N, CA, C and O atoms as a DFTB+ gen file, in Angstrom:
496 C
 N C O
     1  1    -110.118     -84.442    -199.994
     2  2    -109.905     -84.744    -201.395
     3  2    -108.830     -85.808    -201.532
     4  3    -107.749     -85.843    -200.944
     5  1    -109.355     -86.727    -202.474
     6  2    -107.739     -87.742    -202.494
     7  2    -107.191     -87.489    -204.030
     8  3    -107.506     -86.602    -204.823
     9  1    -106.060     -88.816    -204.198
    10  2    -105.365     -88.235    -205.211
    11  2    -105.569     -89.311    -206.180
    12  3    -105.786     -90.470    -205.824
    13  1    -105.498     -88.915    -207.486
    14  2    -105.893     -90.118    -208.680
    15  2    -104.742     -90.194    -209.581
    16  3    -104.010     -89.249    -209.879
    17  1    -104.666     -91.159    -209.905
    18  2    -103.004     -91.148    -210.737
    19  2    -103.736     -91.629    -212.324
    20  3    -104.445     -92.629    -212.430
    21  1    -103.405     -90.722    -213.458
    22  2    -103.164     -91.618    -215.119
    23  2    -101.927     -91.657    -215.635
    24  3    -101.167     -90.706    -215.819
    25  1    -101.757     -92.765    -215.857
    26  2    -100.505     -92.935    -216.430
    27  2    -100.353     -93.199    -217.833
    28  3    -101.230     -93.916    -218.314
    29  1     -99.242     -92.698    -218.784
    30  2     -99.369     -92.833    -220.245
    31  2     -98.309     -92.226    -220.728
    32  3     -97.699     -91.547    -219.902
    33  1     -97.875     -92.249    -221.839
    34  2     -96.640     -91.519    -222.567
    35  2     -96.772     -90.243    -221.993
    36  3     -97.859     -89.855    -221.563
    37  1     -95.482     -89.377    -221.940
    38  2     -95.232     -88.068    -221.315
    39  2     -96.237     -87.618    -222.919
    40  3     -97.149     -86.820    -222.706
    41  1     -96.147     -87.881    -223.729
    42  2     -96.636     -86.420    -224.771
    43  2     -98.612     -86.954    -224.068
    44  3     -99.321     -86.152    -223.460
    45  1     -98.904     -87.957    -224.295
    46  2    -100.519     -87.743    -223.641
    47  2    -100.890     -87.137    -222.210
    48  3    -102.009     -86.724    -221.906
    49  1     -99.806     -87.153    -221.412
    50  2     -99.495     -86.341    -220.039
    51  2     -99.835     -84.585    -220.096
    52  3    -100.581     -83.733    -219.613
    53  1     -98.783     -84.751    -220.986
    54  2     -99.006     -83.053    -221.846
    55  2    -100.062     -82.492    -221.780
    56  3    -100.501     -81.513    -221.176
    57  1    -100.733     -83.788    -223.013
    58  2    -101.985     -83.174    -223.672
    59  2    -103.186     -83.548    -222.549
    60  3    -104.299     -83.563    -223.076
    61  1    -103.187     -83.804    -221.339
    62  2    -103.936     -84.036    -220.128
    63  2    -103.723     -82.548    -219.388
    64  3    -104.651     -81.889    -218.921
    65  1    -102.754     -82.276    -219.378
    66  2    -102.858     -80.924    -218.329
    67  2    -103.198     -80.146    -219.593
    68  3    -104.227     -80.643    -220.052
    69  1    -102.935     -79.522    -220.061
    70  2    -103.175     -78.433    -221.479
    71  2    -104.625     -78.435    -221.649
    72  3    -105.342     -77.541    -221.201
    73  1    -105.176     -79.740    -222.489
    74  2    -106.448     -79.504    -222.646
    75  2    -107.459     -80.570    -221.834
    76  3    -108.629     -80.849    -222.096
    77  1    -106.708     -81.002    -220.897
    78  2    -107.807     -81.324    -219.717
    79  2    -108.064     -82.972    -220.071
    80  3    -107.592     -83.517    -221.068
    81  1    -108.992     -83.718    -218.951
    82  2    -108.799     -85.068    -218.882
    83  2    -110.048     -85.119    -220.166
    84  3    -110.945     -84.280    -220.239
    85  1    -109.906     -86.105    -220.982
    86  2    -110.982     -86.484    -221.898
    87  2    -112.083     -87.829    -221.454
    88  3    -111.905     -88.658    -220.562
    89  1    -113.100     -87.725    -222.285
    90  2    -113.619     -89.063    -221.770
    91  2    -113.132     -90.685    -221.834
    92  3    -113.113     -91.036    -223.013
    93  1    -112.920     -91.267    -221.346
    94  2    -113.047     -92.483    -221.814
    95  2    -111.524     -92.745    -221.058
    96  3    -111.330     -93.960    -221.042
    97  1    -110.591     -92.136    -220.541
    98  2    -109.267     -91.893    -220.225
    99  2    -109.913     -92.616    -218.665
   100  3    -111.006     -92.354    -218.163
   101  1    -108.916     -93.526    -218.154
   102  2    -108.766     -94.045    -216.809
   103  2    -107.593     -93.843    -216.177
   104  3    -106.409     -93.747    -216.501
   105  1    -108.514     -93.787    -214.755
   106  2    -107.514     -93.016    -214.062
   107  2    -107.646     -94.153    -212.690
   108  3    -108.636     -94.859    -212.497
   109  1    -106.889     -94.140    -212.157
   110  2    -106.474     -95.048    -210.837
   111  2    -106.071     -94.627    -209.739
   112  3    -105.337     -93.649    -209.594
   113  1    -106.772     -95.736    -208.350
   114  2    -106.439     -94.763    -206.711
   115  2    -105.001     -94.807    -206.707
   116  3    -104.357     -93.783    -206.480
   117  1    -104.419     -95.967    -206.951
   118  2    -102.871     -96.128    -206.414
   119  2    -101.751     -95.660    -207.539
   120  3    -102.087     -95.355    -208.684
   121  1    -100.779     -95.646    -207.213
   122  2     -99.728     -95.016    -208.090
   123  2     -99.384     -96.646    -208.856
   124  3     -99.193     -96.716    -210.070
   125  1     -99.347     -97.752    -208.056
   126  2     -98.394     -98.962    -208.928
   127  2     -99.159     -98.992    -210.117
   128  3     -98.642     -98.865    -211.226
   129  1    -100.694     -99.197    -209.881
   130  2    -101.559     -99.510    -210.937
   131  2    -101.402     -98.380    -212.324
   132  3    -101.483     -98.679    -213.515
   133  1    -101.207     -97.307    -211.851
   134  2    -100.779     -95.865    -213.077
   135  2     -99.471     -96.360    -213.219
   136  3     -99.141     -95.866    -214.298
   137  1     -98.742     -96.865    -212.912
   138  2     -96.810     -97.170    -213.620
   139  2     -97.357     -98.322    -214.320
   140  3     -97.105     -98.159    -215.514
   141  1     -97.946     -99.336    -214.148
   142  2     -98.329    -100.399    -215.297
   143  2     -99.267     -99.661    -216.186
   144  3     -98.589     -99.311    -217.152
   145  1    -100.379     -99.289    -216.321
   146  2    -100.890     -98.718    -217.637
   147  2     -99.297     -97.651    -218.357
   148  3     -98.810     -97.782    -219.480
   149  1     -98.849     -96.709    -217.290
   150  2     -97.667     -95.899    -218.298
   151  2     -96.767     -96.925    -219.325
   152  3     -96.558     -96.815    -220.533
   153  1     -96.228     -98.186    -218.153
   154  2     -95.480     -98.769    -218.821
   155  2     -95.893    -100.080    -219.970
   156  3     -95.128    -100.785    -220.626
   157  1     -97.568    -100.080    -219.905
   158  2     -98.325    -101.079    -221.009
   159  2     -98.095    -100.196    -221.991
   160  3     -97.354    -100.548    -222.908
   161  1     -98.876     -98.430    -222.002
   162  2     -98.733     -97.943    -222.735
   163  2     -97.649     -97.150    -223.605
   164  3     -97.833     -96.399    -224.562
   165  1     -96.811     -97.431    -223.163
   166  2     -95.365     -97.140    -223.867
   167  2     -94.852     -98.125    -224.573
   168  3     -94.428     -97.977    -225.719
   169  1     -94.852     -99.603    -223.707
   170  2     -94.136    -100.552    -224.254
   171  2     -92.931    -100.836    -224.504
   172  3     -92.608    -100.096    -223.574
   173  1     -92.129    -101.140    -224.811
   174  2     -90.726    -101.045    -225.353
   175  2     -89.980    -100.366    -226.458
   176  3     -88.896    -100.652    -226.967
   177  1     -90.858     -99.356    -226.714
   178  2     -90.422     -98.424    -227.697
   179  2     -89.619     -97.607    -226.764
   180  3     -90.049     -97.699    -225.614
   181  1     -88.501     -96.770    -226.901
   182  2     -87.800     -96.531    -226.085
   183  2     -87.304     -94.673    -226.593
   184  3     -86.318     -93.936    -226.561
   185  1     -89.165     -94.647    -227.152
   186  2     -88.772     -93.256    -227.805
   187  2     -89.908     -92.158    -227.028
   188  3     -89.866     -90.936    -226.886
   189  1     -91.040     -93.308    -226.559
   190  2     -91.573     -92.775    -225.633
   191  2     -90.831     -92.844    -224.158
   192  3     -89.972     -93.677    -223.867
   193  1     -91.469     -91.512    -223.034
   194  2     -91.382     -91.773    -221.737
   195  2     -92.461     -91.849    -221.191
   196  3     -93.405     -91.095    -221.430
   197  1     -92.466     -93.017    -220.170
   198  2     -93.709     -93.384    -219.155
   199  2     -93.579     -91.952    -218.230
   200  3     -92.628     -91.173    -218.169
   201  1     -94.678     -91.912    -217.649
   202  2     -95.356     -90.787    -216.996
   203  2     -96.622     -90.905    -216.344
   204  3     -97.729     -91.162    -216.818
   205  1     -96.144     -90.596    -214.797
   206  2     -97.539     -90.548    -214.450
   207  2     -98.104     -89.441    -213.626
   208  3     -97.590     -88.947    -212.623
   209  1     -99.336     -89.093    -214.241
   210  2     -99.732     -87.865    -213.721
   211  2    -100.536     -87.444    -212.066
   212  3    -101.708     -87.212    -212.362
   213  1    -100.448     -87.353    -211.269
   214  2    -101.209     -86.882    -210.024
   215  2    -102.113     -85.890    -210.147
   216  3    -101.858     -84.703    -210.348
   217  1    -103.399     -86.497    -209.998
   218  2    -104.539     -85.247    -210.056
   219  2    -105.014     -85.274    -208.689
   220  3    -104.967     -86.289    -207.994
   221  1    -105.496     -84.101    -208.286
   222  2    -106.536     -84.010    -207.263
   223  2    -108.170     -84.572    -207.198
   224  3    -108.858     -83.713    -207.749
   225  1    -108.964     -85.632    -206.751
   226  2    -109.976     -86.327    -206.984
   227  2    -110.891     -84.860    -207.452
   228  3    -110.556     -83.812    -206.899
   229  1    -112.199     -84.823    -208.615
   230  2    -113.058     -83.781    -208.791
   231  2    -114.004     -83.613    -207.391
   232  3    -114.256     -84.462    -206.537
   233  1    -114.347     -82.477    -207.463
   234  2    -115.914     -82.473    -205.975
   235  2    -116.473     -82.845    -206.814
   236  3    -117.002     -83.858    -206.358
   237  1    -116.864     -82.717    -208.131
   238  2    -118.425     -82.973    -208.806
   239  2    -118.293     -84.610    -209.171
   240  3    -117.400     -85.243    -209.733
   241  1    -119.381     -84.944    -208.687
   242  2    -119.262     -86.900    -208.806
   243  2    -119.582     -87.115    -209.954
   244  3    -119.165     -88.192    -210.380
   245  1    -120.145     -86.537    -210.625
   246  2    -120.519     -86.272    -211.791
   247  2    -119.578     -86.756    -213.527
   248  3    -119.811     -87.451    -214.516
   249  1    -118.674     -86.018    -213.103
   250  2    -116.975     -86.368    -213.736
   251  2    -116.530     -87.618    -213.964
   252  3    -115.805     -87.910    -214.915
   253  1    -116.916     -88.366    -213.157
   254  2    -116.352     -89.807    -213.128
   255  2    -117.368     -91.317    -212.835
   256  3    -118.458     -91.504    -212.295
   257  1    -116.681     -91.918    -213.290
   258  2    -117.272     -93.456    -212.899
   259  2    -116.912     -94.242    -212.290
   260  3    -116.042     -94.741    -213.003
   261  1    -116.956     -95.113    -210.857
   262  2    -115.752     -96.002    -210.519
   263  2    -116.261     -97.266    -211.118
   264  3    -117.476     -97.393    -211.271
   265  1    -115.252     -98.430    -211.554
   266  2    -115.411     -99.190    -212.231
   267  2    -114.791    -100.410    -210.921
   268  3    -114.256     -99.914    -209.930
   269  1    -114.871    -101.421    -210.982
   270  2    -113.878    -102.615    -209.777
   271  2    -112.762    -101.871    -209.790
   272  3    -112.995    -101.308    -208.721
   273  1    -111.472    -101.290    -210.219
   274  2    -110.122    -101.173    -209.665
   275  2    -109.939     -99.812    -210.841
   276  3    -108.871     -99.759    -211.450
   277  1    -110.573     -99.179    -211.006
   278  2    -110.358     -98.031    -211.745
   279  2    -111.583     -97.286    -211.990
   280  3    -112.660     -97.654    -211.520
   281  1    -111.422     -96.047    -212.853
   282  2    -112.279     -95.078    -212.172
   283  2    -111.999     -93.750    -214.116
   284  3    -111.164     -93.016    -214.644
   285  1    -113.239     -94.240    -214.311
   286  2    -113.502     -93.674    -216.093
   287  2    -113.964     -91.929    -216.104
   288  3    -114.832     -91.505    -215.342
   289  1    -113.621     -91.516    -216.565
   290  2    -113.700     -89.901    -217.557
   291  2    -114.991     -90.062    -218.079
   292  3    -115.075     -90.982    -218.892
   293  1    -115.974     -89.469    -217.864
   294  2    -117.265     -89.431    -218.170
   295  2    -117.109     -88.127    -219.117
   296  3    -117.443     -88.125    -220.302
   297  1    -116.718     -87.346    -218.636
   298  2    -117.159     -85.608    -219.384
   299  2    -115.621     -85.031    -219.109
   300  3    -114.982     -85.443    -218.141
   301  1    -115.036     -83.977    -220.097
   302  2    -114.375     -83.188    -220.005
   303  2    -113.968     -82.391    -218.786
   304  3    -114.755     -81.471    -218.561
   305  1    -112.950     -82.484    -217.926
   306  2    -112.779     -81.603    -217.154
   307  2    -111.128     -80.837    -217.055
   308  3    -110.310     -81.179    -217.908
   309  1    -110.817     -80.062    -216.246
   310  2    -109.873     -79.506    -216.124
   311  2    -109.237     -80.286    -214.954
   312  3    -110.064     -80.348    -214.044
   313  1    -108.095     -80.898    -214.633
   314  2    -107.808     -81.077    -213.117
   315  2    -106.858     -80.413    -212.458
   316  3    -106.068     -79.605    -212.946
   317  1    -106.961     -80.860    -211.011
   318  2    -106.038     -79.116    -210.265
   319  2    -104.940     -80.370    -210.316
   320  3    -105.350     -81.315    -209.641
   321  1    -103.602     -80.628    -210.968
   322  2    -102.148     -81.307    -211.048
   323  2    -101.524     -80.896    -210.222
   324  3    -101.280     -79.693    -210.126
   325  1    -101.020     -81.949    -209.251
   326  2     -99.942     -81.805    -208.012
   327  2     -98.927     -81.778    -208.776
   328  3     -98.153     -80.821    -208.784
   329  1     -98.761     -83.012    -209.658
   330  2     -97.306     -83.283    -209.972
   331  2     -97.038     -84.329    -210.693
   332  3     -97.956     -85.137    -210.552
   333  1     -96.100     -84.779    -211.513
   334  2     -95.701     -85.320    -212.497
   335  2     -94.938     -86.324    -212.221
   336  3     -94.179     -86.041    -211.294
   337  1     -94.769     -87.656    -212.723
   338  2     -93.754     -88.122    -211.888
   339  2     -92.964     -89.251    -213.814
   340  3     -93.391     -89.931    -214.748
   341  1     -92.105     -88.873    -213.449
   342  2     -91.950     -89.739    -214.733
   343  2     -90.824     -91.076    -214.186
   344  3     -90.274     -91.278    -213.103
   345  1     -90.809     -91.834    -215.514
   346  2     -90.924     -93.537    -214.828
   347  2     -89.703     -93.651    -215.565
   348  3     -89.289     -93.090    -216.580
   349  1     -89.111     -94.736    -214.605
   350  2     -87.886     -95.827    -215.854
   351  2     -88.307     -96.941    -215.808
   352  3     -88.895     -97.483    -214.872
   353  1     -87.956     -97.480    -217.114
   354  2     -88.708     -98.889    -217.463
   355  2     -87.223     -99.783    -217.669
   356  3     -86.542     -99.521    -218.661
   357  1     -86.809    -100.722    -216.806
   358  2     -85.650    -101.617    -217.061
   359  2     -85.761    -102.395    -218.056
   360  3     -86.432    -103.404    -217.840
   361  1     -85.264    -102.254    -219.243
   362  2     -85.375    -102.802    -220.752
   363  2     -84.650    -104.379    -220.553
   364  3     -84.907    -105.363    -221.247
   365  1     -83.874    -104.326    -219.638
   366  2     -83.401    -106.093    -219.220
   367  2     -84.516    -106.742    -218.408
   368  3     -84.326    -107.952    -218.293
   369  1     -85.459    -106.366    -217.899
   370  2     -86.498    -106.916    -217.313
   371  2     -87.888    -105.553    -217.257
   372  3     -88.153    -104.547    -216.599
   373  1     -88.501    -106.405    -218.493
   374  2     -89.737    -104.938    -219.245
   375  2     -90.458    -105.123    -218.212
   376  3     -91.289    -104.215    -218.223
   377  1     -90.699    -106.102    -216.883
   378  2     -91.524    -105.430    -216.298
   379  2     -91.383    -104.855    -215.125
   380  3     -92.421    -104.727    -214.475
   381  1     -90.312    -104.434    -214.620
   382  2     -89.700    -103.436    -213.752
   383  2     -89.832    -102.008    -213.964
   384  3     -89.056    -101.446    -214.737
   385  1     -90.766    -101.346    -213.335
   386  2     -90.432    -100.188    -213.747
   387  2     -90.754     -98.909    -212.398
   388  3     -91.559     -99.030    -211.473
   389  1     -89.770     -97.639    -212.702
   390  2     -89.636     -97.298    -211.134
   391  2     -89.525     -96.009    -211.470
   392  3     -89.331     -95.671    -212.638
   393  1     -89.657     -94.987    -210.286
   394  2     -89.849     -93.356    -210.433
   395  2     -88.593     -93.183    -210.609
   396  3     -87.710     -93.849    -210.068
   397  1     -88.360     -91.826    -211.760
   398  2     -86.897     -91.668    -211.700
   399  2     -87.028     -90.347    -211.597
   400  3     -85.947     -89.758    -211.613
   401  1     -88.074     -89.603    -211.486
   402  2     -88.242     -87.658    -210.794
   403  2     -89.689     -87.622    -210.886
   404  3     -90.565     -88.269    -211.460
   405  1     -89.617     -86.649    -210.126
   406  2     -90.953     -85.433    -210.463
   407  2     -90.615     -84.487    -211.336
   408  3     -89.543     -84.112    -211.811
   409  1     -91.611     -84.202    -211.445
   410  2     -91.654     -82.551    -212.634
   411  2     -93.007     -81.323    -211.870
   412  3     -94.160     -81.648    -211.585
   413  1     -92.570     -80.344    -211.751
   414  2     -94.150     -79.220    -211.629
   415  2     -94.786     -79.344    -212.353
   416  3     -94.007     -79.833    -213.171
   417  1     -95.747     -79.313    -212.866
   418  2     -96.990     -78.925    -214.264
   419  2     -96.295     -77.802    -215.449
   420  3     -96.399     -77.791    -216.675
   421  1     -95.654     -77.011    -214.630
   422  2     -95.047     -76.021    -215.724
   423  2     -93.963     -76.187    -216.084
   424  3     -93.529     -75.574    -217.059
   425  1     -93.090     -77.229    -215.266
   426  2     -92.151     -77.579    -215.800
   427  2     -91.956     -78.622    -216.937
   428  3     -90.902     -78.938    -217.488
   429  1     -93.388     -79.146    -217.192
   430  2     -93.345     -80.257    -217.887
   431  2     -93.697     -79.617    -219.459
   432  3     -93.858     -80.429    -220.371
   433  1     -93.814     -78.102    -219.751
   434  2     -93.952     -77.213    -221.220
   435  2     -92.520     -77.295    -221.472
   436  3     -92.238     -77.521    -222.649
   437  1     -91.405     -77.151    -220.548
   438  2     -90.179     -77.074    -220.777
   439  2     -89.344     -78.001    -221.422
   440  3     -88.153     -77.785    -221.648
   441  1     -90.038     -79.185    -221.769
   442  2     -89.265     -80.618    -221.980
   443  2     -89.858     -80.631    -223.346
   444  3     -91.067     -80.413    -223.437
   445  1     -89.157     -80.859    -224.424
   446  2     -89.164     -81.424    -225.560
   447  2     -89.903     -82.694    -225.677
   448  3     -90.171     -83.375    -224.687
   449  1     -90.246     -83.028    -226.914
   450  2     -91.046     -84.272    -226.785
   451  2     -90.247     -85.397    -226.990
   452  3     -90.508     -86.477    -226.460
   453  1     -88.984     -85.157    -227.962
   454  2     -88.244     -86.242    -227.515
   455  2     -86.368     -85.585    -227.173
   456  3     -85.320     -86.130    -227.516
   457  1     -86.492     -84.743    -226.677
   458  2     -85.150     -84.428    -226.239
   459  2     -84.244     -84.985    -224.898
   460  3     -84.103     -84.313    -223.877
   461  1     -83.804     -86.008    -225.050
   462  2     -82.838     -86.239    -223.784
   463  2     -82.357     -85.208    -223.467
   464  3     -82.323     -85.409    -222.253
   465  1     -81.933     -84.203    -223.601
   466  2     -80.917     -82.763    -222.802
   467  2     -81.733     -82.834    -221.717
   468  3     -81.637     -83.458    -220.660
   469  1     -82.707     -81.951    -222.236
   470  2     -83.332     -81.546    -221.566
   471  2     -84.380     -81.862    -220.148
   472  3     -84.776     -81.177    -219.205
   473  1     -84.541     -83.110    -220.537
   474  2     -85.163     -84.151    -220.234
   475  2     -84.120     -84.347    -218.511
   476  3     -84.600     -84.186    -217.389
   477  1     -82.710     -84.709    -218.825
   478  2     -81.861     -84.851    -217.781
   479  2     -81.648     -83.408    -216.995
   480  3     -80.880     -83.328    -216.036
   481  1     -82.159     -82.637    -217.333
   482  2     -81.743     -81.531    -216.867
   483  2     -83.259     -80.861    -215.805
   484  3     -83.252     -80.079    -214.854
   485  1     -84.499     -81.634    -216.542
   486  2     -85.544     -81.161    -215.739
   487  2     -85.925     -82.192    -214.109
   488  3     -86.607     -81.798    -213.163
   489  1     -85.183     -83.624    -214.253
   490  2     -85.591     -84.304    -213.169
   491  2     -84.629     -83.882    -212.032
   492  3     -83.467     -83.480    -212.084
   493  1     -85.579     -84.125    -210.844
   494  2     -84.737     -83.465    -209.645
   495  2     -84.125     -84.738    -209.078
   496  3     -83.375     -84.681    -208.103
C-alpha cells in the first residue's frame, strides 16, 4: 500500500477525516506537491493553517482516478489516516513553506479552529 497526501486548510483536514474524502478532492503521491495545494489553498490569510493530510492508498481502484501528477476522488470513501502534518508558511517569502509538527488523527478533534493555545501545545 502507498501513501497519498491532500493538502488544504486544517478545518477541510478535519472535515476529511470525520466525514471522509469527497469527490472531486485531489490528492497527491508526494508530500511537496500537498504543501503547495495547502499553501495555494490558504494563501496569505494568516487565519487559516496549512495542513497536510497522509492517507493510506484505497485497495478498491475504483475510488480514484490518476490524472498526469495527481490522482481525483471519484466516490465517497473513508481513509485509514497515518497522520497529520501541519505546515508554516514564511509570510516574508509566501512561497516557502515547511513542516512545523505532526498531529495523530485524534489529536487533531483537540485543536480549536482558530486557537493558537492550543494549537502550540498540540505540535510535537
Amino acid at each position: 500500500m502507498g501513501k497519498l497526501f491532500l493538502g488544504g486548510p486544517l478545518n477541510a483536514i478535519k472535515d476529511a477525516v470525520t466525514t471522509g474524502l469527497q469527490p472531486g478532492q485531489i490528492l497527491r503521491h508526494n508530500l511537496l506537491d500537498a504543501m503547495l495545494d495547502a499553501r495555494n489553498a490558504v494563501g496569505l490569510n494568516r487565519r487559516f493553517r496549512p495542513a497536510v493530510l497522509v492517507v493510506e492508498k484505497p485497495s478498491n481502484a475504483k475510488l480514484l482516478q490518476q490524472n498526469d501528477n495527481a490522482i481525483a476522488v471519484l466516490s465517497n470513501f473513508l481513509p485509514m489516516v497515518s497522520e497529520v502534518l501541519l505546515l508554516k508558511i514564511d509570510f516574508n517569502a509566501p512561497r516557502l513553506v515547511r513542516v512545523a509538527g505532526t498531529l495523530s488523527p485524534l489529536a487533531l478533534f483537540d485543536i480549536g479552529s482558530r486557537s493558537k493555545q492550543s494549537y502550540k501545545r498540540m505540535v510535537r
